């Protein structure tokens, strides 16, 4: 069964460093998402991406964050200058099309900012 | 705007007992509702979804949920708990035609005891 993959599974970085989290959505999917889950808290929406542009973003998704689909398969989340509070599990999700389709989630990248 | 409230951050049941996880939603338009399960160190897996068809929805692993508009609820049930059901369960809502952004509840940790 097709699945969303994410790399790396774990990332440790120093505060102020840039990180890039990578996702490979399911191949025929058209809508892509990033969510994050701070330890012990709920999963929060960050951004949605369709047709090579951001379709919606949350308050969390400030100028430090950016997303890109550099080729036909990868979908990346970049944090330019990480802060301690960026430590979280980051989930990528994708959806085929239409409003009734299921979002398929990747296994997540656990980011720790020291 | 939409929101989800999950009553009970921790629920403990005996193996073989009924599982009931509560979810109430708030939405300005007819919602789509989802239950996801998260096993330790894994991503989010869809259990079931309501997308304005039948109000009683059956999912994987013997789970089901009933959409009750009058009560703005979408509680998750399973007649007989199994040890393998121990996990965290998240209720989520998206707006119809809302770009499929998911808004999650805070989650319920289900513990199954012998």
Coordinates of C-alpha atoms in Angstrom, one line a residue:
Chain A
X1 CA 0.0 0.0 0.0
X2 CA 1.4 3.5 -0.9
X3 CA 2.5 5.5 2.1
X4 CA 3.9 8.9 3.0
X5 CA 7.5 8.8 4.0
X6 CA 9.5 11.4 6.0
X7 CA 13.2 11.9 6.6
X8 CA 14.9 12.1 8.9
X9 CA 13.0 10.3 11.6
X10 CA 14.9 12.3 14.3
X11 CA 16.8 15.6 14.0
X12 CA 18.8 17.4 16.7
X13 CA 19.9 20.9 16.0
X14 CA 21.3 23.9 17.8
X15 CA 19.1 27.0 18.3
X16 CA 19.4 29.4 15.4
X17 CA 20.3 26.7 12.9
X18 CA 18.3 26.0 9.7
X19 CA 16.6 22.7 9.3
X20 CA 14.9 21.1 6.4
X21 CA 12.4 18.3 7.0
X22 CA 11.6 16.2 4.0
X23 CA 8.5 14.3 2.9
X24 CA 7.6 12.1 0.0
X25 CA 3.8 12.2 -0.4
X26 CA 1.9 9.4 -2.1
X27 CA 2.6 9.7 -5.8
X28 CA -0.8 10.7 -7.2
X29 CA -1.7 13.0 -4.4
X30 CA -2.2 16.7 -5.1
X31 CA -2.6 18.4 -1.7
X32 CA 0.1 18.5 0.9
X33 CA 0.2 19.5 4.5
X34 CA 2.5 20.0 7.5
X35 CA 1.3 19.6 11.0
X36 CA 3.2 19.6 14.3
X37 CA 2.7 18.1 17.7
X38 CA 4.6 19.5 20.6
X39 CA 5.2 16.8 23.2
X40 CA 2.0 16.2 25.2
X41 CA -0.1 18.6 23.1
X42 CA -2.5 18.2 20.3
X43 CA -1.6 18.0 16.6
X44 CA -1.7 21.5 15.1
X45 CA -2.0 22.5 11.4
X46 CA 0.8 24.5 10.0
X47 CA 0.3 24.8 6.3
X48 CA -1.4 23.4 3.2
X49 CA 0.1 23.4 -0.3
X50 CA -1.6 22.9 -3.6
X51 CA -0.6 23.6 -7.2
X52 CA 2.8 24.8 -6.1
X53 CA 1.6 27.4 -3.7
X54 CA 0.5 27.8 -0.2
X55 CA -3.3 27.5 0.0
X56 CA -3.6 28.1 3.8
X57 CA -1.3 28.7 6.7
X58 CA -1.8 29.0 10.5
X59 CA -0.6 31.7 12.8
X60 CA 2.3 29.4 13.8
X61 CA 3.6 29.4 10.2
X62 CA 5.5 32.7 10.4
X63 CA 8.4 34.0 8.3
X64 CA 10.7 31.5 9.8
X65 CA 8.9 28.7 8.0
X66 CA 8.8 27.9 4.3
X67 CA 7.6 25.0 2.2
X68 CA 8.7 23.9 -1.2
X69 CA 8.0 21.1 -3.7
X70 CA 11.4 21.2 -5.4
X71 CA 10.7 18.3 -7.7
X72 CA 7.8 16.0 -8.6
X73 CA 8.2 13.9 -5.5
X74 CA 9.5 15.8 -2.5
X75 CA 7.8 18.2 -0.2
X76 CA 9.9 20.1 2.3
X77 CA 9.5 22.2 5.4
X78 CA 12.3 24.6 6.2
X79 CA 12.8 26.4 9.5
X80 CA 15.3 29.2 8.9
X81 CA 16.4 29.9 12.4
X82 CA 15.2 27.3 14.9
X83 CA 14.0 28.2 18.4
X84 CA 13.7 26.0 21.4
X85 CA 9.9 26.1 21.0
X86 CA 10.2 24.6 17.6
X87 CA 11.0 21.3 19.2
X88 CA 8.1 19.0 18.2
X89 CA 7.1 16.1 16.1
X90 CA 6.4 17.3 12.5
X91 CA 4.0 15.3 10.4
X92 CA 3.5 15.5 6.7
X93 CA 0.2 14.5 5.1
X94 CA -1.2 14.3 1.6
X95 CA -4.5 13.9 0.0
X96 CA -5.6 12.8 -3.5
X97 CA -8.2 15.3 -4.4
X98 CA -11.6 16.5 -3.2
X99 CA -12.9 17.4 0.2
X100 CA -14.0 13.9 1.2
X101 CA -10.6 12.2 0.7
X102 CA -8.6 10.9 3.6
X103 CA -5.4 12.6 4.7
X104 CA -2.6 10.1 4.8
X105 CA 0.0 10.9 7.4
X106 CA 3.7 10.1 7.4
X107 CA 5.5 8.7 10.5
X108 CA 6.8 12.1 11.5
X109 CA 10.2 13.8 12.2
X110 CA 11.0 14.4 15.8
X111 CA 12.9 17.7 15.9
X112 CA 14.8 18.6 19.1
X113 CA 16.3 22.1 19.3
X114 CA 19.0 22.6 21.9
Chain B
X1 CA -13.9 28.3 12.6
X2 CA -14.1 24.8 13.9
X3 CA -12.9 23.1 17.1
X4 CA -12.9 19.8 18.8
X5 CA -13.2 18.8 22.4
X6 CA -12.2 15.4 23.7
X7 CA -13.4 14.7 27.2
X8 CA -11.0 12.6 29.2
X9 CA -7.3 12.8 28.4
X10 CA -6.9 9.2 29.8
X11 CA -9.3 6.4 29.6
X12 CA -8.7 3.0 31.1
X13 CA -10.8 -0.1 30.4
X14 CA -10.5 -3.8 31.0
X15 CA -9.9 -6.2 28.2
X16 CA -13.2 -7.2 26.7
X17 CA -15.0 -4.2 28.1
X18 CA -16.8 -1.5 26.0
X19 CA -14.6 1.4 24.8
X20 CA -16.2 4.8 24.6
X21 CA -14.1 7.8 23.7
X22 CA -15.9 11.1 23.6
X23 CA -15.6 13.9 21.0
X24 CA -17.7 17.0 20.6
X25 CA -17.2 19.5 17.8
X26 CA -18.0 23.0 17.0
X27 CA -18.4 24.1 13.4
X28 CA -20.1 26.9 11.5
X29 CA -20.9 24.7 8.6
X30 CA -21.6 20.9 8.2
X31 CA -18.4 19.2 9.2
X32 CA -16.4 16.3 8.2
X33 CA -15.3 14.3 11.2
X34 CA -12.4 11.9 11.7
X35 CA -10.9 9.6 14.3
X36 CA -7.2 8.9 14.0
X37 CA -5.1 6.5 16.1
X38 CA -1.5 7.0 17.0
X39 CA 0.6 4.1 18.3
X40 CA 3.8 4.9 20.1
X41 CA 6.4 6.4 17.9
X42 CA 4.2 6.1 14.8
X43 CA 2.2 8.4 12.7
X44 CA -1.5 9.0 12.6
X45 CA -3.7 6.2 11.1
X46 CA -7.3 6.9 10.1
X47 CA -9.8 4.8 12.0
X48 CA -12.9 6.1 10.4
X49 CA -14.5 9.2 8.9
X50 CA -17.9 10.9 8.6
X51 CA -18.5 12.8 5.4
X52 CA -22.3 13.5 5.5
X53 CA -23.4 10.0 4.4
X54 CA -24.5 7.5 6.9
X55 CA -24.5 8.8 10.5
X56 CA -23.2 5.5 11.9
X57 CA -19.7 5.0 10.6
X58 CA -17.8 1.7 10.8
X59 CA -14.0 1.8 10.8
X60 CA -11.1 -0.5 11.1
X61 CA -10.3 -2.8 14.0
X62 CA -14.0 -3.0 15.1
X63 CA -14.4 0.7 15.9
X64 CA -17.4 2.7 15.0
X65 CA -18.7 6.2 15.6
X66 CA -22.1 7.9 15.4
X67 CA -22.5 11.4 14.2
X68 CA -25.2 13.2 16.2
X69 CA -25.9 16.6 15.0
X70 CA -28.3 17.5 17.8
X71 CA -25.5 16.8 20.3
X72 CA -22.6 18.0 18.1
X73 CA -20.9 14.7 19.0
X74 CA -19.0 12.0 17.3
X75 CA -18.1 9.5 20.0
X76 CA -15.9 6.5 19.2
X77 CA -16.9 3.1 20.4
X78 CA -15.8 -0.5 20.3
X79 CA -17.8 -3.3 22.0
X80 CA -14.9 -5.3 23.3
X81 CA -11.4 -3.8 24.0
X82 CA -8.3 -5.7 23.1
X83 CA -4.8 -5.1 24.5
X84 CA -3.7 -4.0 21.0
X85 CA -6.1 -1.1 21.2
X86 CA -3.9 0.7 23.7
X87 CA -2.9 3.9 21.9
X88 CA -3.7 7.6 21.6
X89 CA -6.9 8.5 19.8
X90 CA -7.5 11.9 18.1
X91 CA -10.8 13.3 16.9
X92 CA -10.5 15.8 14.1
X93 CA -12.8 18.0 12.1
X94 CA -12.6 19.7 8.8
X95 CA -15.0 22.1 7.1
X96 CA -16.8 21.0 4.0
X97 CA -15.0 22.7 1.2
X98 CA -12.5 24.1 3.6
X99 CA -9.4 22.9 2.0
X100 CA -9.3 19.9 4.2
X101 CA -7.3 21.4 7.0
X102 CA -7.8 19.2 10.0
X103 CA -8.4 20.6 13.4
X104 CA -7.5 18.1 16.1
X105 CA -8.7 17.5 19.6
X106 CA -6.2 17.1 22.5
X107 CA -6.3 13.3 22.3
X108 CA -7.3 10.5 24.6
X109 CA -4.8 8.0 25.8
X110 CA -6.5 4.6 25.9
X111 CA -5.1 2.0 28.4
X112 CA -6.4 -1.6 28.3
X113 CA -5.9 -3.7 31.4
X114 CA -6.1 -7.4 31.8

